[in-house]
Coordinates of C-alpha atoms in Angstrom, one line a residue:
M30 CA -8.2 22.2 4.7
T31 CA -8.8 19.7 7.4
P32 CA -5.6 18.8 9.8
T33 CA -4.8 15.9 8.2
T34 CA -4.6 18.0 4.7
I35 CA -2.6 20.6 6.5
L36 CA 0.2 17.8 7.8
L37 CA 0.5 16.1 4.7
F38 CA 0.8 19.6 2.5
F39 CA 3.7 20.6 5.1
A40 CA 5.3 17.3 5.4
F41 CA 5.9 16.6 1.4
I42 CA 7.5 20.7 1.8
F43 CA 9.6 20.1 4.8
L44 CA 10.0 16.2 4.1
P45 CA 12.5 14.9 1.3
L46 CA 11.3 13.0 -1.3
A47 CA 11.3 9.3 0.2
S48 CA 13.2 6.7 -2.0
C49 CA 12.1 3.2 -1.5
A50 CA 14.1 -0.2 -3.1
P51 CA 11.7 -2.8 -4.3
P52 CA 11.5 -5.5 -2.1
P53 CA 14.3 -7.8 -2.1
A54 CA 12.5 -11.6 -3.3
P55 CA 12.3 -13.6 0.3
P56 CA 14.6 -16.0 1.4
P57 CA 13.3 -19.6 1.3
T58 CA 10.0 -20.0 2.6
S59 CA 10.2 -21.3 6.4
P60 CA 8.4 -24.8 8.0
S61 CA 5.4 -23.7 8.7
H62 CA 5.1 -25.0 12.2
D63 CA 8.6 -22.5 12.4
P64 CA 8.6 -19.7 15.3
A65 CA 9.4 -17.3 12.6
T66 CA 6.4 -18.6 10.9
L67 CA 3.7 -18.8 13.7
F68 CA 4.7 -15.5 14.3
I69 CA 3.4 -13.7 11.2
R70 CA 0.1 -16.0 11.3
S71 CA -0.4 -14.8 14.8
R72 CA -0.1 -11.3 14.1
C73 CA -1.8 -11.6 10.5
N74 CA -4.9 -12.8 13.0
L75 CA -4.9 -8.7 13.5
T76 CA -5.8 -7.7 10.1
R77 CA -9.3 -7.9 7.8
Y78 CA -7.4 -10.2 5.4
P79 CA -5.2 -12.7 7.6
D80 CA -5.0 -15.2 4.4
L81 CA -3.9 -13.0 2.4
C82 CA -1.3 -11.0 5.3
F83 CA 0.0 -14.6 6.0
A84 CA 0.5 -15.8 1.9
S85 CA 2.5 -12.5 1.2
L86 CA 4.0 -12.0 4.0
S87 CA 5.6 -15.3 5.4
P88 CA 8.1 -15.8 3.4
Y89 CA 9.8 -12.7 5.0
A90 CA 9.4 -14.9 8.3
A91 CA 13.2 -15.5 8.9
A92 CA 14.2 -12.1 7.9
V93 CA 11.6 -10.9 9.9
D94 CA 12.5 -12.8 13.3
G95 CA 9.9 -12.1 15.3
S96 CA 10.0 -8.3 15.1
A97 CA 6.2 -6.8 15.1
P98 CA 8.0 -2.8 13.7
E99 CA 10.0 -4.9 10.9
L100 CA 7.0 -6.6 10.2
A101 CA 4.9 -3.9 9.7
R102 CA 7.9 -2.4 7.8
V103 CA 8.2 -5.2 5.1
A104 CA 3.9 -5.2 5.0
A105 CA 4.3 -1.7 3.8
N106 CA 7.1 -2.5 1.0
V107 CA 5.7 -5.6 0.2
T108 CA 2.0 -3.3 -0.1
L109 CA 4.7 0.1 -2.5
A110 CA 5.7 -3.2 -5.1
R111 CA 1.9 -3.7 -5.4
L112 CA 1.4 0.3 -6.0
R113 CA 4.0 0.1 -8.7
G114 CA 3.0 -2.3 -10.0
F115 CA -0.6 -1.5 -10.6
R116 CA 0.6 1.6 -11.8
A117 CA 2.6 0.3 -14.6
H118 CA -0.3 -1.4 -15.9
V119 CA -2.0 1.9 -15.9
A120 CA 0.4 2.6 -18.0
A121 CA 0.2 -0.3 -20.1
L122 CA -3.3 0.5 -20.5
R123 CA -3.0 4.4 -21.2
R124 CA -0.3 3.0 -23.8
A125 CA -2.8 1.1 -26.0
G126 CA -5.7 3.5 -26.3
A127 CA -8.0 1.7 -24.0
A128 CA -10.2 4.1 -22.7
R129 CA -11.8 7.1 -24.4
G130 CA -13.6 10.4 -23.7
R131 CA -14.0 10.5 -19.4
A132 CA -12.8 7.1 -18.8
A133 CA -9.0 7.9 -20.4
A134 CA -9.8 11.2 -18.5
A135 CA -10.3 8.9 -15.5
L136 CA -7.0 6.4 -15.5
R137 CA -4.7 9.3 -16.6
D138 CA -6.0 10.4 -13.0
C139 CA -5.8 7.1 -11.6
S140 CA -2.3 7.1 -12.7
E141 CA -1.8 9.9 -10.2
Q142 CA -3.4 8.7 -6.8
L143 CA -1.4 5.7 -7.4
G144 CA 1.7 7.4 -7.6
D145 CA 0.9 9.7 -4.9
A146 CA -0.3 6.5 -2.6
A147 CA 2.9 4.7 -3.8
D148 CA 4.7 8.0 -2.5
Q149 CA 3.1 7.7 0.8
M150 CA 3.1 4.5 1.1
C151 CA 7.2 5.1 1.0
H152 CA 6.7 7.9 3.6
T153 CA 5.7 5.2 5.4
H154 CA 8.3 2.2 5.1
N155 CA 10.3 5.2 6.4
E156 CA 8.7 6.1 9.1
L157 CA 9.0 2.7 10.7
R158 CA 13.2 1.8 10.4
G159 CA 14.7 1.3 13.5
L160 CA 11.4 1.8 15.4
E161 CA 12.8 -0.4 18.4
E162 CA 16.4 1.6 19.0
L163 CA 13.8 4.7 19.8
V164 CA 12.4 5.5 22.7
P165 CA 8.6 4.8 23.6
T166 CA 7.3 8.6 22.6
E167 CA 9.2 9.2 19.2
V168 CA 8.0 5.2 18.3
E169 CA 4.6 6.9 19.3
W170 CA 5.1 9.8 16.9
R171 CA 6.4 7.6 14.0
V172 CA 4.0 4.9 14.2
S173 CA 1.9 8.2 14.1
N174 CA 3.4 9.4 11.0
A175 CA 3.3 6.3 9.1
Q176 CA -0.9 5.8 10.1
T177 CA -1.0 9.2 8.5
W178 CA 0.7 8.4 5.4
M179 CA -1.1 5.1 4.9
S180 CA -4.6 6.3 5.4
A181 CA -3.8 9.2 2.9
A182 CA -2.8 6.5 0.4
L183 CA -6.1 4.5 0.9
T184 CA -7.7 7.9 0.2
N185 CA -5.7 8.2 -3.2
E186 CA -6.7 4.5 -4.6
E187 CA -10.8 5.0 -2.9
S188 CA -10.1 7.8 -5.2
C189 CA -8.4 5.7 -8.9
S190 CA -12.0 3.6 -8.3
D191 CA -13.8 6.5 -7.7
G192 CA -13.2 8.1 -10.9
F193 CA -14.1 5.0 -13.0
N194 CA -17.7 5.2 -11.3
E195 CA -18.4 8.3 -12.4
A196 CA -17.4 8.3 -15.9
A197 CA -19.6 7.9 -18.7
A198 CA -18.1 7.1 -21.1
A199 CA -17.8 3.8 -22.9
F200 CA -14.4 1.7 -22.5
A201 CA -13.1 -0.7 -25.4
Y202 CA -9.4 -2.7 -25.6
G203 CA -8.6 -5.0 -27.8
G204 CA -4.7 -5.3 -27.4
V205 CA -2.4 -8.0 -26.3
G206 CA -4.2 -10.7 -23.8
S207 CA -8.0 -9.5 -24.7
G208 CA -8.4 -12.1 -26.9
G209 CA -9.7 -10.1 -29.7
S210 CA -13.1 -9.6 -27.6
G211 CA -12.5 -6.5 -25.8
F212 CA -11.5 -5.6 -22.0
D213 CA -13.4 -3.9 -19.8
V214 CA -11.3 -1.4 -17.9
K215 CA -13.8 -0.1 -15.5
T216 CA -13.7 -4.2 -13.7
D217 CA -9.8 -4.6 -14.3
I218 CA -9.3 -1.2 -12.6
C219 CA -11.4 -0.9 -9.9
G220 CA -10.6 -5.1 -8.9
R221 CA -7.0 -4.2 -8.8
V222 CA -8.0 -1.1 -6.4
R223 CA -9.5 -3.4 -4.1
R224 CA -6.9 -5.7 -4.3
V225 CA -4.1 -3.2 -3.2
K226 CA -6.2 -1.5 -0.4
Q227 CA -6.4 -5.1 1.2
Y228 CA -2.9 -5.0 1.6
T229 CA -2.6 -1.5 2.3
S230 CA -5.7 -2.5 4.6
N231 CA -3.2 -4.9 6.2
A232 CA -0.8 -3.4 6.7
L233 CA -2.2 -0.9 8.2
A234 CA -3.7 -3.0 10.8
L235 CA -0.1 -4.4 11.6
V236 CA 1.2 -0.4 12.2
N237 CA -1.8 0.2 14.5
S238 CA -0.7 -2.8 16.6
L239 CA 2.3 -1.6 17.7
V240 CA 0.7 1.2 19.6
S241 CA -2.4 -1.0 20.6
G242 CA -0.9 -3.2 23.1
R243 CA -1.9 -6.3 20.8

């Protein structure tokens, strides 16, 4: 077992299962020139996908109020909401019988992996609570924990698409929304994985910035 695997194993044993509420509806968006909004723009420039970062987080500018730790926590919570929505989509495809053979197994495994990723993102969210009230050594420890959870979430997201790339069975779907013309489940799932990984990558960059001095 790798050190990361061992850490996660013991964390799941000794830590209570984290519970996270979905992110609240954002307050009215601040003007683009508002200092709180400009702060989010500047922080999002540290991420790999700055436009997505700003679009998803700027509605929370007033709540973040210029706090880098709070912005990272909100980013984790927004990513958690995306993961939960993605998993609900996978569940709907499974109920519709969207895949056969190995593809059906890949869809089942993806659901489990997304569930694990959501749990890990929830732990990340909880690690980032109240960082501004802690001494630097405690902040470093909590951020390190958050980085570990988020890296594990990225691994689970990647595993979801890997399962579809390895599956040889055909995909078929003719349910609501397909227009009766069939539906490529692999393309749909892998596209959604790429998108949720962008959210996770951005959130991880914002977490990393808490200890990088940026």
